[in-house]
Amino acid sequence: MKNLERLPRDPFEAFVAIRSAKEGDRRRTLDEISERIRQRYTDYQNHATELADLPAAEPPFDDEQCEALSHCYKIETTPLEHLKQAILEYQSREARATCQYCGIDYPATFDHYLPRDGKLSEFSRFPEYAVHPDNILPCCYVCNRRRGTSWRKDGERTCLHLYFDNIEVKERFLIANIEFEEANVPTTHFSVETDQKVNQEFGRRYQRHVDTLRLRDRFRRQAPARLERLRADIRSLPKRREYGIDDIQTYLREMAAAQRGLLGANHWEVALLMAAAESRDFIEYCLHDEGP
Ligand SMILES: [Zn+2]
């Protein structure tokens, strides 16, 4: 997991551009509430690191205003298309290829961190942020569906904000464990460990993120294929027959460290590589001549 990069421009410009592509009653409605939207954009920035405390719009936007605001995102316009493109293009190669909520799938959709749905209760809907660039996060279908519209529970946010939470902590919270329950079939379990960590606040937030997106189960399903590729890598090393377990362990540790720099300390592949490096059973399984 790595942070997404925020677009280096005034977020309100996006609203202004998209508003200008509207006509008739909607355009009039958006013009009328323009100053309120500007203020709400400022509120978002002011609460960026603590969005759980962001108050709902007061008074709430009425049905007509909600409709016009949602329309800004729901209906494709050239400025909206440009905005989505700009958000994607501004990301790292890794983030353009892989959803940073999970680190598994292609980011084929955009998630609204604060839900834009006008049908929700007035305390949990934020149609005013339908086209706020910092509220639009590239992510995969599965994460988008799992997030749904419930972004806060018991006063705490359910998922990490990829622009505003510092998710590139050095501390490791995600731990993988490789076991051989059946002969020659490695199974992997993932857990989040928060005990005796320095950054407890991040740990709790990361734990909620993992639970909400059901990541442990999703990581577990990715692990067998990744381990098979790792086994193939090890078996293709030129001097494999001369290497002992300790040599492979060093190789795997170095690989894990390199991936950690690239993907972040709490990426599932990093946790898996570190578990592989510490599992003598796994290394023996890789060096063994039997099998596929
Ligand atoms: Zn995802």
PDB file of C-alpha atoms in Angstrom, residues 90-219:
ATOM      1  CA  TYR A  90      -0.840  11.656 -11.715  1.00  0.00           C
ATOM      2  CA  GLN A  91      -0.366   8.341  -9.885  1.00  0.00           C
ATOM      3  CA  SER A  92       2.729   6.149  -9.771  1.00  0.00           C
ATOM      4  CA  ARG A  93       3.007   3.269 -12.236  1.00  0.00           C
ATOM      5  CA  GLU A  94       2.187   0.893  -9.406  1.00  0.00           C
ATOM      6  CA  ALA A  95      -0.966   2.797  -8.388  1.00  0.00           C
ATOM      7  CA  ARG A  96      -2.128   3.086 -11.999  1.00  0.00           C
ATOM      8  CA  ALA A  97      -1.900  -0.684 -12.318  1.00  0.00           C
ATOM      9  CA  THR A  98      -3.124  -1.812  -8.894  1.00  0.00           C
ATOM     10  CA  CYS A  99      -5.792  -0.684  -6.426  1.00  0.00           C
ATOM     11  CA  GLN A 100      -4.035   0.715  -3.366  1.00  0.00           C
ATOM     12  CA  TYR A 101      -6.890  -0.163  -1.015  1.00  0.00           C
ATOM     13  CA  CYS A 102      -6.084  -3.859  -1.496  1.00  0.00           C
ATOM     14  CA  GLY A 103      -2.946  -4.196  -3.657  1.00  0.00           C
ATOM     15  CA  ILE A 104      -4.646  -6.963  -5.645  1.00  0.00           C
ATOM     16  CA  ASP A 105      -6.846  -5.846  -8.519  1.00  0.00           C
ATOM     17  CA  TYR A 106      -6.803  -3.321 -11.337  1.00  0.00           C
ATOM     18  CA  PRO A 107      -8.255   0.087 -10.316  1.00  0.00           C
ATOM     19  CA  ALA A 108     -11.074   0.041 -12.855  1.00  0.00           C
ATOM     20  CA  THR A 109     -13.406   2.323 -10.869  1.00  0.00           C
ATOM     21  CA  PHE A 110     -13.400   5.475  -8.754  1.00  0.00           C
ATOM     22  CA  ASP A 111     -14.500   5.388  -5.140  1.00  0.00           C
ATOM     23  CA  HIS A 112     -16.081   8.371  -3.393  1.00  0.00           C
ATOM     24  CA  TYR A 113     -14.471   8.361   0.017  1.00  0.00           C
ATOM     25  CA  LEU A 114     -17.358  10.383   1.428  1.00  0.00           C
ATOM     26  CA  PRO A 115     -20.457   8.981  -0.272  1.00  0.00           C
ATOM     27  CA  ARG A 116     -22.162  11.218  -2.805  1.00  0.00           C
ATOM     28  CA  ASP A 117     -25.485   9.345  -2.715  1.00  0.00           C
ATOM     29  CA  GLY A 118     -28.274  11.874  -2.189  1.00  0.00           C
ATOM     30  CA  LYS A 119     -30.634   9.185  -0.874  1.00  0.00           C
ATOM     31  CA  LEU A 120     -28.653   8.578   2.314  1.00  0.00           C
ATOM     32  CA  SER A 121     -29.541  10.352   5.537  1.00  0.00           C
ATOM     33  CA  GLU A 122     -28.441  13.968   5.604  1.00  0.00           C
ATOM     34  CA  PHE A 123     -25.656  13.125   8.086  1.00  0.00           C
ATOM     35  CA  SER A 124     -23.991  10.521   5.901  1.00  0.00           C
ATOM     36  CA  ARG A 125     -24.355  11.953   2.411  1.00  0.00           C
ATOM     37  CA  PHE A 126     -21.933  14.369   0.823  1.00  0.00           C
ATOM     38  CA  PRO A 127     -23.207  15.169  -2.674  1.00  0.00           C
ATOM     39  CA  GLU A 128     -21.180  18.392  -2.529  1.00  0.00           C
ATOM     40  CA  TYR A 129     -18.007  16.278  -2.834  1.00  0.00           C
ATOM     41  CA  ALA A 130     -19.178  14.317  -5.894  1.00  0.00           C
ATOM     42  CA  VAL A 131     -16.388  15.836  -8.019  1.00  0.00           C
ATOM     43  CA  HIS A 132     -13.930  16.914  -5.309  1.00  0.00           C
ATOM     44  CA  PRO A 133     -10.615  15.500  -6.621  1.00  0.00           C
ATOM     45  CA  ASP A 134      -9.466  14.489  -3.112  1.00  0.00           C
ATOM     46  CA  ASN A 135     -12.698  12.577  -2.587  1.00  0.00           C
ATOM     47  CA  ILE A 136     -12.302  10.517  -5.758  1.00  0.00           C
ATOM     48  CA  LEU A 137      -9.961   7.541  -5.365  1.00  0.00           C
ATOM     49  CA  PRO A 138      -9.078   5.093  -8.133  1.00  0.00           C
ATOM     50  CA  CYS A 139      -9.849   1.598  -6.852  1.00  0.00           C
ATOM     51  CA  CYS A 140     -10.921  -1.874  -7.932  1.00  0.00           C
ATOM     52  CA  TYR A 141     -14.522  -3.137  -8.277  1.00  0.00           C
ATOM     53  CA  VAL A 142     -14.291  -5.387  -5.251  1.00  0.00           C
ATOM     54  CA  CYS A 143     -13.034  -2.685  -2.880  1.00  0.00           C
ATOM     55  CA  ASN A 144     -15.560  -0.203  -4.240  1.00  0.00           C
ATOM     56  CA  ARG A 145     -18.400  -2.633  -3.627  1.00  0.00           C
ATOM     57  CA  ARG A 146     -17.148  -3.604  -0.165  1.00  0.00           C
ATOM     58  CA  ARG A 147     -16.823   0.024   0.873  1.00  0.00           C
ATOM     59  CA  GLY A 148     -20.375   0.762  -0.227  1.00  0.00           C
ATOM     60  CA  THR A 149     -21.629   3.906   1.450  1.00  0.00           C
ATOM     61  CA  SER A 150     -20.709   3.143   5.059  1.00  0.00           C
ATOM     62  CA  TRP A 151     -17.586   5.170   5.615  1.00  0.00           C
ATOM     63  CA  ARG A 152     -17.868   5.681   9.380  1.00  0.00           C
ATOM     64  CA  LYS A 153     -18.725   3.333  12.220  1.00  0.00           C
ATOM     65  CA  ASP A 154     -18.859   4.171  15.948  1.00  0.00           C
ATOM     66  CA  GLY A 155     -17.361   7.565  15.179  1.00  0.00           C
ATOM     67  CA  GLU A 156     -14.328   6.078  13.395  1.00  0.00           C
ATOM     68  CA  ARG A 157     -13.612   5.872   9.693  1.00  0.00           C
ATOM     69  CA  THR A 158     -13.887   2.363   8.295  1.00  0.00           C
ATOM     70  CA  CYS A 159     -11.124   2.649   5.662  1.00  0.00           C
ATOM     71  CA  LEU A 160      -7.844   4.458   5.213  1.00  0.00           C
ATOM     72  CA  HIS A 161      -7.933   7.601   3.094  1.00  0.00           C
ATOM     73  CA  LEU A 162      -5.307   7.007   0.414  1.00  0.00           C
ATOM     74  CA  TYR A 163      -4.585  10.711  -0.055  1.00  0.00           C
ATOM     75  CA  PHE A 164      -4.617  11.911   3.542  1.00  0.00           C
ATOM     76  CA  ASP A 165      -3.729   9.071   5.915  1.00  0.00           C
ATOM     77  CA  ASN A 166      -0.024   8.426   6.019  1.00  0.00           C
ATOM     78  CA  ILE A 167      -0.189   4.797   4.978  1.00  0.00           C
ATOM     79  CA  GLU A 168       3.511   4.493   4.208  1.00  0.00           C
ATOM     80  CA  VAL A 169       4.449   3.703   7.796  1.00  0.00           C
ATOM     81  CA  LYS A 170       7.609   1.662   8.258  1.00  0.00           C
ATOM     82  CA  GLU A 171       6.129  -0.506  10.975  1.00  0.00           C
ATOM     83  CA  ARG A 172       4.710  -3.872   9.917  1.00  0.00           C
ATOM     84  CA  PHE A 173       1.184  -4.699  10.998  1.00  0.00           C
ATOM     85  CA  LEU A 174       0.304  -7.325   8.398  1.00  0.00           C
ATOM     86  CA  ILE A 175       1.834 -10.701   9.134  1.00  0.00           C
ATOM     87  CA  ALA A 176       1.651 -13.821   6.962  1.00  0.00           C
ATOM     88  CA  ASN A 177       2.181 -17.349   8.151  1.00  0.00           C
ATOM     89  CA  ILE A 178       2.879 -20.228   5.766  1.00  0.00           C
ATOM     90  CA  GLU A 179       1.955 -23.718   6.906  1.00  0.00           C
ATOM     91  CA  PHE A 180       2.028 -27.133   5.330  1.00  0.00           C
ATOM     92  CA  GLU A 181      -1.199 -28.653   6.550  1.00  0.00           C
ATOM     93  CA  GLU A 182      -1.240 -31.136   3.700  1.00  0.00           C
ATOM     94  CA  ALA A 183       1.937 -32.570   2.248  1.00  0.00           C
ATOM     95  CA  ASN A 184       3.422 -30.303  -0.403  1.00  0.00           C
ATOM     96  CA  VAL A 185       0.596 -27.760  -0.326  1.00  0.00           C
ATOM     97  CA  PRO A 186       1.508 -24.514   1.408  1.00  0.00           C
ATOM     98  CA  THR A 187      -1.395 -22.570   2.918  1.00  0.00           C
ATOM     99  CA  THR A 188      -1.082 -19.008   4.097  1.00  0.00           C
ATOM    100  CA  HIS A 189      -2.909 -17.130   6.841  1.00  0.00           C
ATOM    101  CA  PHE A 190      -2.761 -13.380   7.247  1.00  0.00           C
ATOM    102  CA  SER A 191      -3.282 -11.483  10.476  1.00  0.00           C
ATOM    103  CA  VAL A 192      -3.034  -7.897  11.650  1.00  0.00           C
ATOM    104  CA  GLU A 193      -0.874  -7.473  14.728  1.00  0.00           C
ATOM    105  CA  THR A 194      -1.269  -4.267  16.681  1.00  0.00           C
ATOM    106  CA  ASP A 195       0.202  -5.297  20.048  1.00  0.00           C
ATOM    107  CA  GLN A 196       3.400  -3.579  21.145  1.00  0.00           C
ATOM    108  CA  LYS A 197       3.506  -1.318  18.129  1.00  0.00           C
ATOM    109  CA  VAL A 198       4.624   2.297  18.270  1.00  0.00           C
ATOM    110  CA  ASN A 199       1.996   3.635  15.895  1.00  0.00           C
ATOM    111  CA  GLN A 200      -1.108   2.249  17.638  1.00  0.00           C
ATOM    112  CA  GLU A 201      -3.477   4.720  16.021  1.00  0.00           C
ATOM    113  CA  PHE A 202      -2.452   3.690  12.529  1.00  0.00           C
ATOM    114  CA  GLY A 203      -2.617   0.033  13.564  1.00  0.00           C
ATOM    115  CA  ARG A 204      -6.238   0.311  14.683  1.00  0.00           C
ATOM    116  CA  ARG A 205      -7.158   2.191  11.526  1.00  0.00           C
ATOM    117  CA  TYR A 206      -5.365  -0.370   9.365  1.00  0.00           C
ATOM    118  CA  GLN A 207      -7.159  -3.182  11.213  1.00  0.00           C
ATOM    119  CA  ARG A 208     -10.563  -1.603  10.448  1.00  0.00           C
ATOM    120  CA  HIS A 209      -9.507  -1.116   6.820  1.00  0.00           C
ATOM    121  CA  VAL A 210      -8.532  -4.797   6.508  1.00  0.00           C
ATOM    122  CA  ASP A 211     -11.770  -5.941   8.187  1.00  0.00           C
ATOM    123  CA  THR A 212     -14.045  -3.682   6.119  1.00  0.00           C
ATOM    124  CA  LEU A 213     -12.543  -4.756   2.804  1.00  0.00           C
ATOM    125  CA  ARG A 214     -12.236  -8.405   3.993  1.00  0.00           C
ATOM    126  CA  LEU A 215      -8.636  -8.309   2.957  1.00  0.00           C
ATOM    127  CA  ARG A 216      -7.329 -11.251   4.970  1.00  0.00           C
ATOM    128  CA  ASP A 217      -9.518 -13.605   2.999  1.00  0.00           C
ATOM    129  CA  ARG A 218      -8.686 -11.914  -0.298  1.00  0.00           C
ATOM    130  CA  PHE A 219      -4.937 -12.047   0.461  1.00  0.00           C
TER     131      PHE A 219
END
